[in-house]
Coordinates of C-alpha atoms in Angstrom, one line a residue:
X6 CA 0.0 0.0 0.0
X7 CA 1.4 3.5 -1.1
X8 CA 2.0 6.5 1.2
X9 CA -1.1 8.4 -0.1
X10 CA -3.5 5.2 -0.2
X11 CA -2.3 4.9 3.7
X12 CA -2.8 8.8 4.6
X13 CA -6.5 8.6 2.6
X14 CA -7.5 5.5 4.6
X15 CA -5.8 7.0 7.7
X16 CA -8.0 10.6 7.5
X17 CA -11.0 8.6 6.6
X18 CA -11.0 7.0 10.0
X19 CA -10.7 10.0 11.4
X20 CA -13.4 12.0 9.6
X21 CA -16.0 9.0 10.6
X22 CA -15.1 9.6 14.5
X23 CA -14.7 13.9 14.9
X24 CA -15.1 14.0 18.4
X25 CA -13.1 11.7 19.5
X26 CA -10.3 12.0 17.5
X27 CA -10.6 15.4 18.6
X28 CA -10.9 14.6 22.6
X29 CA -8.4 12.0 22.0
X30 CA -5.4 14.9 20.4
X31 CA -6.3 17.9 23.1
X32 CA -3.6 16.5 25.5
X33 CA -1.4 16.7 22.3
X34 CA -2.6 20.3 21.7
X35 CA -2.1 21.5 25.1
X36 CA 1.1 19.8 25.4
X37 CA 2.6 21.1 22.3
X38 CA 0.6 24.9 23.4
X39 CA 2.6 24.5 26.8
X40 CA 5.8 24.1 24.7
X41 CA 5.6 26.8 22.5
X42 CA 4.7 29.4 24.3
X43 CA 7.3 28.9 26.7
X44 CA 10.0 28.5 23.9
X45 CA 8.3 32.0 22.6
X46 CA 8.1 34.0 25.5
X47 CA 11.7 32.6 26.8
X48 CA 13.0 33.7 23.7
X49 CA 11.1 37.3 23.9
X50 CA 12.3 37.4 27.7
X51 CA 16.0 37.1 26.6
X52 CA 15.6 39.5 23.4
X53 CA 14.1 42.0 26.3
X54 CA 17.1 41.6 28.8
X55 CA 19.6 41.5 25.6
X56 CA 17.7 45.1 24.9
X57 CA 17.9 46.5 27.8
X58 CA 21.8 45.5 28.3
X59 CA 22.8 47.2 25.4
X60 CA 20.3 50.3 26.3
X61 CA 22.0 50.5 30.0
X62 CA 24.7 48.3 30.2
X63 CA 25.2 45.2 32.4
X64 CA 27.6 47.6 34.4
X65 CA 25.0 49.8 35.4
X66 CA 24.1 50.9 39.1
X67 CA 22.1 53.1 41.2
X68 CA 22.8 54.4 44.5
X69 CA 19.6 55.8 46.7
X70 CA 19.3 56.8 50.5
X71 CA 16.9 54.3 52.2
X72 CA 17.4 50.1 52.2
X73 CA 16.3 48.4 49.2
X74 CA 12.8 46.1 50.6
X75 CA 12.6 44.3 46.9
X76 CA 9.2 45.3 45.5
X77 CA 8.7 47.1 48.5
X78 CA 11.0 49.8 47.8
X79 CA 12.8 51.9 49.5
X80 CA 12.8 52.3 53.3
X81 CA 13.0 55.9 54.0
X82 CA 12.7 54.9 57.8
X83 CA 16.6 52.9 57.2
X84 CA 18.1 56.1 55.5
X85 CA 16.1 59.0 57.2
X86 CA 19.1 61.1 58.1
X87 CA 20.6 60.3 54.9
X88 CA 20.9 62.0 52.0
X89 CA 22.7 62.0 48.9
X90 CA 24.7 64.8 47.3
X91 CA 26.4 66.0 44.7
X92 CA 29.2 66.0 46.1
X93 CA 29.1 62.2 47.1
X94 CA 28.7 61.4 43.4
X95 CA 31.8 63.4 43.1
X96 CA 33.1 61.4 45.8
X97 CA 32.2 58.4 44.4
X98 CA 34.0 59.1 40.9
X99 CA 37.0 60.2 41.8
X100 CA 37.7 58.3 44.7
X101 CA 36.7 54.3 43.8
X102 CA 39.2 53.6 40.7
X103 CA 36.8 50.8 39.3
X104 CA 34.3 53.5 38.4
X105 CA 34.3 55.0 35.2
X106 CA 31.0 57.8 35.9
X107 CA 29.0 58.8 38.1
X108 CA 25.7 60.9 37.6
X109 CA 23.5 62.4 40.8
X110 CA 20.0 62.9 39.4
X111 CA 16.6 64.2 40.8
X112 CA 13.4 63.2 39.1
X113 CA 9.4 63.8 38.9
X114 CA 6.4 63.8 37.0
X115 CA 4.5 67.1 35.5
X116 CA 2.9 68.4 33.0
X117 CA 4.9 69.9 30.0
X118 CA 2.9 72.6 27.9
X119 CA 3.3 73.7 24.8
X120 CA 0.2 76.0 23.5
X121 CA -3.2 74.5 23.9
X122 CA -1.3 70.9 24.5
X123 CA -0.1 69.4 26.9
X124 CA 1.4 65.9 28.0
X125 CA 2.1 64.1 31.6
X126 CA 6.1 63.4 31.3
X127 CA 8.6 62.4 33.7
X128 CA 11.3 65.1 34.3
X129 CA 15.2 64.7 35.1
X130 CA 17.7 66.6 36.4
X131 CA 20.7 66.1 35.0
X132 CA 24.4 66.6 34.7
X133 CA 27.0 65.9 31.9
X134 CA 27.4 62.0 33.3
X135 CA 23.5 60.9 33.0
X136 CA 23.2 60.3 29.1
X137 CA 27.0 58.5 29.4
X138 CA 25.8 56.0 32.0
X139 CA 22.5 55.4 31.0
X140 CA 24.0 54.9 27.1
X141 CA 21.8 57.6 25.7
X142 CA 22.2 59.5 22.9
X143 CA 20.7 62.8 21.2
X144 CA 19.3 62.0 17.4
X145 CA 18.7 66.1 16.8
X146 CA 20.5 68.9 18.1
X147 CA 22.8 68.4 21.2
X148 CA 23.6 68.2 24.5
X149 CA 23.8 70.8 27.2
X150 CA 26.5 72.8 27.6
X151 CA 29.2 72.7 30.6
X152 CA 27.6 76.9 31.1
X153 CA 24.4 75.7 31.0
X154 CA 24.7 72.8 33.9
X155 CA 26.6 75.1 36.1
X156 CA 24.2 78.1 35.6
X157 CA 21.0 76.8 35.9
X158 CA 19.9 77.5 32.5
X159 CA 16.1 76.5 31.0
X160 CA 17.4 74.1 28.6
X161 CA 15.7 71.0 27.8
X162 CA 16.1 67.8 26.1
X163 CA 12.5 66.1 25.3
X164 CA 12.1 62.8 24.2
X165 CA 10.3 61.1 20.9
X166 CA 6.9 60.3 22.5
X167 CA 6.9 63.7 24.5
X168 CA 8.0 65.4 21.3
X169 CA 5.0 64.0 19.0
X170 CA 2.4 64.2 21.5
X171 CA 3.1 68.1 22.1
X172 CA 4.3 69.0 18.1
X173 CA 3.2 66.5 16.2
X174 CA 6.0 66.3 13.7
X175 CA 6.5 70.0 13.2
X176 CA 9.8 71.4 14.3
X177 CA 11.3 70.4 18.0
X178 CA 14.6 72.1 18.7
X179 CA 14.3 76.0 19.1
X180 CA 11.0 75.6 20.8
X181 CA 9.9 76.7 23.7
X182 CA 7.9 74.5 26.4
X183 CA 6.1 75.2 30.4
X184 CA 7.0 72.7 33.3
X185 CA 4.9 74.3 36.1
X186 CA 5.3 77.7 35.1
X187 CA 8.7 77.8 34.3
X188 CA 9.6 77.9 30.3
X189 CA 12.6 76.2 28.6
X190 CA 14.0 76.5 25.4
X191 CA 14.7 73.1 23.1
X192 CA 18.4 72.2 22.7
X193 CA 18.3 68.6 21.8
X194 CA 15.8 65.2 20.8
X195 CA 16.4 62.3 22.3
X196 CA 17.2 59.3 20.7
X197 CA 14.2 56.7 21.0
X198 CA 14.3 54.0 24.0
X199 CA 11.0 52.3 24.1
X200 CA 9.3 50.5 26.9
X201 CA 11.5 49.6 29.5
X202 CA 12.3 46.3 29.8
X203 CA 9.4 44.3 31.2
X204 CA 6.8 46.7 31.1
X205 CA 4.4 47.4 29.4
X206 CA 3.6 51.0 30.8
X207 CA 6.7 52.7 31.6
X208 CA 7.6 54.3 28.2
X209 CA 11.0 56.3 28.3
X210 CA 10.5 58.6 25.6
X211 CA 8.0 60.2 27.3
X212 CA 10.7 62.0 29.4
X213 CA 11.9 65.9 29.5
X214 CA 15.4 66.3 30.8
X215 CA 16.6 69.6 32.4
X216 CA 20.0 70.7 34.1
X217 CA 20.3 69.7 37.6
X218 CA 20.7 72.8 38.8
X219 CA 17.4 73.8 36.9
X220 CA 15.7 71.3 38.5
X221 CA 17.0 71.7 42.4
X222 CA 16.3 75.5 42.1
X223 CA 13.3 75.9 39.9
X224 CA 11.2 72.9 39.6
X225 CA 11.8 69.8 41.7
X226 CA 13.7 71.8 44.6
X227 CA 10.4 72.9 45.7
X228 CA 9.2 69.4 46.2
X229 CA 11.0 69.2 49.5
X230 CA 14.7 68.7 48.3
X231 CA 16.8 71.7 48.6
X232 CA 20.8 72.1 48.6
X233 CA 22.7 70.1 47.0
X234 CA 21.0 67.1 47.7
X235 CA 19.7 64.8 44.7
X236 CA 17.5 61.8 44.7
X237 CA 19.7 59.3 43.1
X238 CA 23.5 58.6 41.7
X239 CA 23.9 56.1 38.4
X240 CA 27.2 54.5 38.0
X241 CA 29.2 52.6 34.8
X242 CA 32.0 50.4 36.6
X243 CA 34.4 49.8 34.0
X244 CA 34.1 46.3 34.2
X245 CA 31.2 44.0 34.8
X246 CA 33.5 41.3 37.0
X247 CA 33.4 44.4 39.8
X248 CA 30.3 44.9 39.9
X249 CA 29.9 43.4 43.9
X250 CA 33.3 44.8 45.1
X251 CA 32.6 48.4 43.5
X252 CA 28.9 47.9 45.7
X253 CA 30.6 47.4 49.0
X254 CA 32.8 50.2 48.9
X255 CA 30.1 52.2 47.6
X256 CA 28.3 51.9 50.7
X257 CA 31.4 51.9 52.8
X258 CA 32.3 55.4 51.4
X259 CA 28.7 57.0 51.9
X260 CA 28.5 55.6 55.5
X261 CA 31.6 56.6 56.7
X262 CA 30.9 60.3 54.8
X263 CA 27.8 61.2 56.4
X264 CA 29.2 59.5 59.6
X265 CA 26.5 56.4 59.8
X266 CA 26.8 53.1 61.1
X267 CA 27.6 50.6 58.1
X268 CA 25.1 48.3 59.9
X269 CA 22.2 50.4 59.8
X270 CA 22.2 50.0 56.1
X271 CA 21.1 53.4 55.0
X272 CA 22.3 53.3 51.5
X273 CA 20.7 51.0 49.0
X274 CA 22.8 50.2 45.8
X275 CA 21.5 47.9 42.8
X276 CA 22.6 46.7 39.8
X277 CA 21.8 45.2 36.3
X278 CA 23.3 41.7 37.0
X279 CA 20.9 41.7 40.1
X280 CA 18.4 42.8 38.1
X281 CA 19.3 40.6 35.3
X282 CA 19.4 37.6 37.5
X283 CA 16.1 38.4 39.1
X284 CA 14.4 38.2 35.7
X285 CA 16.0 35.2 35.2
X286 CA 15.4 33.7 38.2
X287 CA 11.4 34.4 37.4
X288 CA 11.4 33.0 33.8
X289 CA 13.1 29.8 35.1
X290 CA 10.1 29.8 37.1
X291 CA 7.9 30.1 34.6
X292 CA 9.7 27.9 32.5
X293 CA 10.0 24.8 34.5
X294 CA 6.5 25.5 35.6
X295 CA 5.3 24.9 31.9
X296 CA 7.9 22.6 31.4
X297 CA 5.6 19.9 34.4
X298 CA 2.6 21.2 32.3
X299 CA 3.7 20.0 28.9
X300 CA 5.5 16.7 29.7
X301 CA 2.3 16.1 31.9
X302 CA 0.0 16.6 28.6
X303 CA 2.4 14.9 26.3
X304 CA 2.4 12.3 27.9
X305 CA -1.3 12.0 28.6
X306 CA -2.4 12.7 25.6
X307 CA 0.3 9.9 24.3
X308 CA -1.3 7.5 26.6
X309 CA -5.0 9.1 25.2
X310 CA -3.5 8.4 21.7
X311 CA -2.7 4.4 22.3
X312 CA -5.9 4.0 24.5
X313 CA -8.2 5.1 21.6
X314 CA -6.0 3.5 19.0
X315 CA -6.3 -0.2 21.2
X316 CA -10.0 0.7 21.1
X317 CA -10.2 1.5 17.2
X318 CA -8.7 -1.7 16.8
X319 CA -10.8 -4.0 18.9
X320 CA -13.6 -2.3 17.0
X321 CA -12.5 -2.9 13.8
X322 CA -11.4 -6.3 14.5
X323 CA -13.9 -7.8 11.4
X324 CA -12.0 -4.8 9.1
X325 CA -8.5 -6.1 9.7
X326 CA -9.7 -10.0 9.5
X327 CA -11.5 -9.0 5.6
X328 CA -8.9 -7.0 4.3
X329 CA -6.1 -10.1 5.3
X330 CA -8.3 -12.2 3.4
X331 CA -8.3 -10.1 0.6
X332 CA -4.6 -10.2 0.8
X333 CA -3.4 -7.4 2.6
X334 CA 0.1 -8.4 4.4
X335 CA 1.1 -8.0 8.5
X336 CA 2.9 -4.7 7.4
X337 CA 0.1 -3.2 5.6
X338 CA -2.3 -3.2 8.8
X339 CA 0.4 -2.2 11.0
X340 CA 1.3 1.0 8.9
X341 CA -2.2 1.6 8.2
X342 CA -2.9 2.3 12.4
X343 CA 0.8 3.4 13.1
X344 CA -0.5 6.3 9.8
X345 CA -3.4 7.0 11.7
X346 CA -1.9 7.0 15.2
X347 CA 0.7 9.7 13.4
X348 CA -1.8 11.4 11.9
X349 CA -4.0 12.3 15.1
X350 CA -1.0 13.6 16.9
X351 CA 0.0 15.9 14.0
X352 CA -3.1 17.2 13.6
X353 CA -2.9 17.9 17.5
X354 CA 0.5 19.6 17.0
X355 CA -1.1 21.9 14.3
X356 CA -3.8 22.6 16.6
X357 CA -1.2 23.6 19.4
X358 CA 0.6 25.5 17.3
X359 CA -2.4 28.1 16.9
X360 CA -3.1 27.8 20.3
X361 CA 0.2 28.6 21.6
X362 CA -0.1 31.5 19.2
X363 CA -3.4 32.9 20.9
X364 CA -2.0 32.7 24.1
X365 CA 1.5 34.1 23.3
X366 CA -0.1 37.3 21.3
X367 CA -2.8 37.7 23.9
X368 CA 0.1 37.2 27.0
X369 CA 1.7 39.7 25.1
X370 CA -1.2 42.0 25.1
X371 CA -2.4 41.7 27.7
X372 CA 0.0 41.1 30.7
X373 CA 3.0 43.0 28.4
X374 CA 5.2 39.9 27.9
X375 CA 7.9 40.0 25.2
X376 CA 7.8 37.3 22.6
X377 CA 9.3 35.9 20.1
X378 CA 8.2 33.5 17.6
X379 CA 11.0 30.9 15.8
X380 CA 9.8 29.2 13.0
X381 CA 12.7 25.8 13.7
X382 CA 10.5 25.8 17.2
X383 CA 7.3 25.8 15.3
X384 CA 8.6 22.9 12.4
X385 CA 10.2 20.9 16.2
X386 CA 6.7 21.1 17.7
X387 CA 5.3 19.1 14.2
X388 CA 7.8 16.8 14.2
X389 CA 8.2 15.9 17.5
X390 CA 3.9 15.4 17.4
X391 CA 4.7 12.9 14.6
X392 CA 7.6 11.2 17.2
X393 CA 4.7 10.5 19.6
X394 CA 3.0 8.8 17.2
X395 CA 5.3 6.5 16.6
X396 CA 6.0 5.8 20.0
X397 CA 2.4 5.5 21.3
X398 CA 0.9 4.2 18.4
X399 CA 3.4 1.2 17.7
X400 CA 2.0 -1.1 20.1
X401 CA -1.6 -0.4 19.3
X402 CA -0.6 -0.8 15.1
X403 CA 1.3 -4.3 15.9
X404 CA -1.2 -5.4 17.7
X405 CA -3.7 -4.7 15.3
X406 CA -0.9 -6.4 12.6
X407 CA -0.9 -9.3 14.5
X408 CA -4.3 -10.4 14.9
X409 CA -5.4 -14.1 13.8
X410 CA -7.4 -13.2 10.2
X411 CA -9.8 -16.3 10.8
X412 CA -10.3 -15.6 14.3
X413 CA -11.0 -11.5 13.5
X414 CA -13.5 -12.8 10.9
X415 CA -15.5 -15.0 13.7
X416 CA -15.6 -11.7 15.6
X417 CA -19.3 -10.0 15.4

């Protein structure tokens, strides 16, 4: 019997029984769903963190007063007498080798004005260090000035998605914009960044930067930090494998200069390798999670697979004993169930396929995961659908091979 003659009979068997064969490839389906999606969102997961390191850097840090509580955040109570400066930054740079910049940095959230529009952005202060550690770059115009940071002057840099929401795409740089009252004059666009990496809210681009000065006198100063103080200091180390060592002498050097006990922990300092390591810590997680989920339905549905198979062929018991008498060989039976066995769980892998689709794009909507769909995962998921029905439809298809042609025609 030819390949075709085999695939007709095969999806002819099928066609007769819809439901089941259906109920019989859902484990199939959800396995093969389980699989996919997890290959998919693993694979957006590690495009997002890949992002994000070349964005900011895997030598990133951040320095803040208070102790780091994970998704708590900061503990004001732990740092209340603490505050960072400028001059710590300054400290900081020039007095741990291992670090190549250090930026000090305030930050809030206003409305920026231009006209009859206006647009809720987030708004830095910044010195000359910020865009080098945070690996940002201007795509029109340029960067502030060294007279400008030390002055105070109402300069801005705006990015993309505060840009387009307040002058469509009519001209940026020259213009003039209102952050509570006070106006500043255009210098610079920023280049695009996106969503940050795993969210789906925080867009970056919708960001107006200001000198730090600017911001402690005029606009964020007035928010309850005055002086020199700053919210937070980002720091490049210049390389990655000092990353821990650089964050205990960081804290070492801010306790002993505002004259705290190193045990009271009043400096938190984080990283991108935490960071990094976290995120990977929670898609192992999710990974091995769907991992027990798909090997669970695989294997079910394998088991669903032979079960019905065993079935179809004490059924058609009479079938196999009249087409032996017509001739039909030991090898001609077996293939024709071992087709059909194949057939069911490829039809189930097609059918996972779209589901794991559905749920990826809709994850991905909805909750703001990255994916990433590979078609070799997608051919792999087919293939490996037609491996389980060779291995759980063998013993079903032999036995049916093997059956006793007189004794299968006796059989009512």
């Amino acid at each position: 019997m030819d390949v075709l003659e085999l695939i007709r009979v095969a999806w002819s068997s099928i066609r007769v029984h819809k439901m089941r064969s259906f109920l019989t490839i859902l484990g199939i389906m959800i396995g093969v769903a389980c699989v996919i999606t997890m290959m998919t969102v693993t694979a957006g997961a590690q495009q997002d963190i890949d992002r994000q390191m070349k964005e900011m850097g895997s030598n990133l840090m951040s320095v803040r007063a208070g102790s780091w509580r994970g998704r708590g955040g900061v503990s004001s109570a732990a740092g209340a007498n603490a505050v960072l400066t400028v001059d710590d930054a300054e400290a900081i740079k020039n007095e741990i080798p291992e670090i190549f910049a250090a930026a000090p940095t305030m930050s809030g959230y206003a409305q920026v004005v231009v006209g009859n529009r206006n647009w809720n952005s987030s708004v830095y202060g910044i010195d000359e260090d910020f865009l080098v550690v945070r690996n940002w770059g201007v795509n029109e115009g340029r960067l502030f000035d060294p007279s400008e940071l030390s002055r105070g002057a109402r300069v801005a840099l705006i990015g993309s998605t505060t840009a387009t929401e307040l002058f469509g795409e009519g001209q940026v740089l020259g213009q003039t914009v209102r952050v509570q009252n006070v106006q500043f004059t255009v210098v610079g666009l920023l280049a695009s960044k996106g969503m940050a990496a795993g969210s789906s809210s925080w867009d970056q681009d919708s960001v107006i930067m200001i000198p730090l000065k600017t911001a402690r006198t005029r606009l964020l100063g007035r928010q309850g930090v005055a002086g020199n103080a700053v919210e937070r200091i980002y720091i490049t180390v210049e390389n990655e494998e000092d990353m821990t060592y650089v964050e205990e002498e960081i804290k070492k050097l801010l306790h002993a200069r505002h004259r705290l006990d190193i045990e009271r922990d009043a400096f938190s300092v984080n990283n991108m390798s935490e960071w990094i390591e976290s995120r990977l810590e929670q898609q192992n997680t999710f990974n091995s999670l769907l991992s027990v989920i798909a090997a669970v339905s695989l294997i079910v549905g394998g088991i669903g697979i032979m079960n019905i198979m065993l079935v179809s062929v004490t059924e058609r018991t009479r079938e196999i004993g009249l087409r032996m008498a017509v001739g039909a060989r030991n090898s001609d039976i077996m293939q024709q169930f071992l087709v059909e066995a194949i057939a069911l769980c490829i039809a189930g892998g097609i059918l996972g396929i779209v589901l794991a689709i559905g749920v990826s794009t809709g994850s991905s909507y909805l909750a703001g995961w990255p994916i990433y769909f590979q078609w070799w995962v997608l051919v792999m998921a087919v293939v490996f659908s037609g491996v389980i029905g060779v291995f759980f439809g063998f013993y079903p298809a032999r036995s049916a091979a093997n059956k006793d042609p007189i004794e299968a025609l006796r059989t009512e």
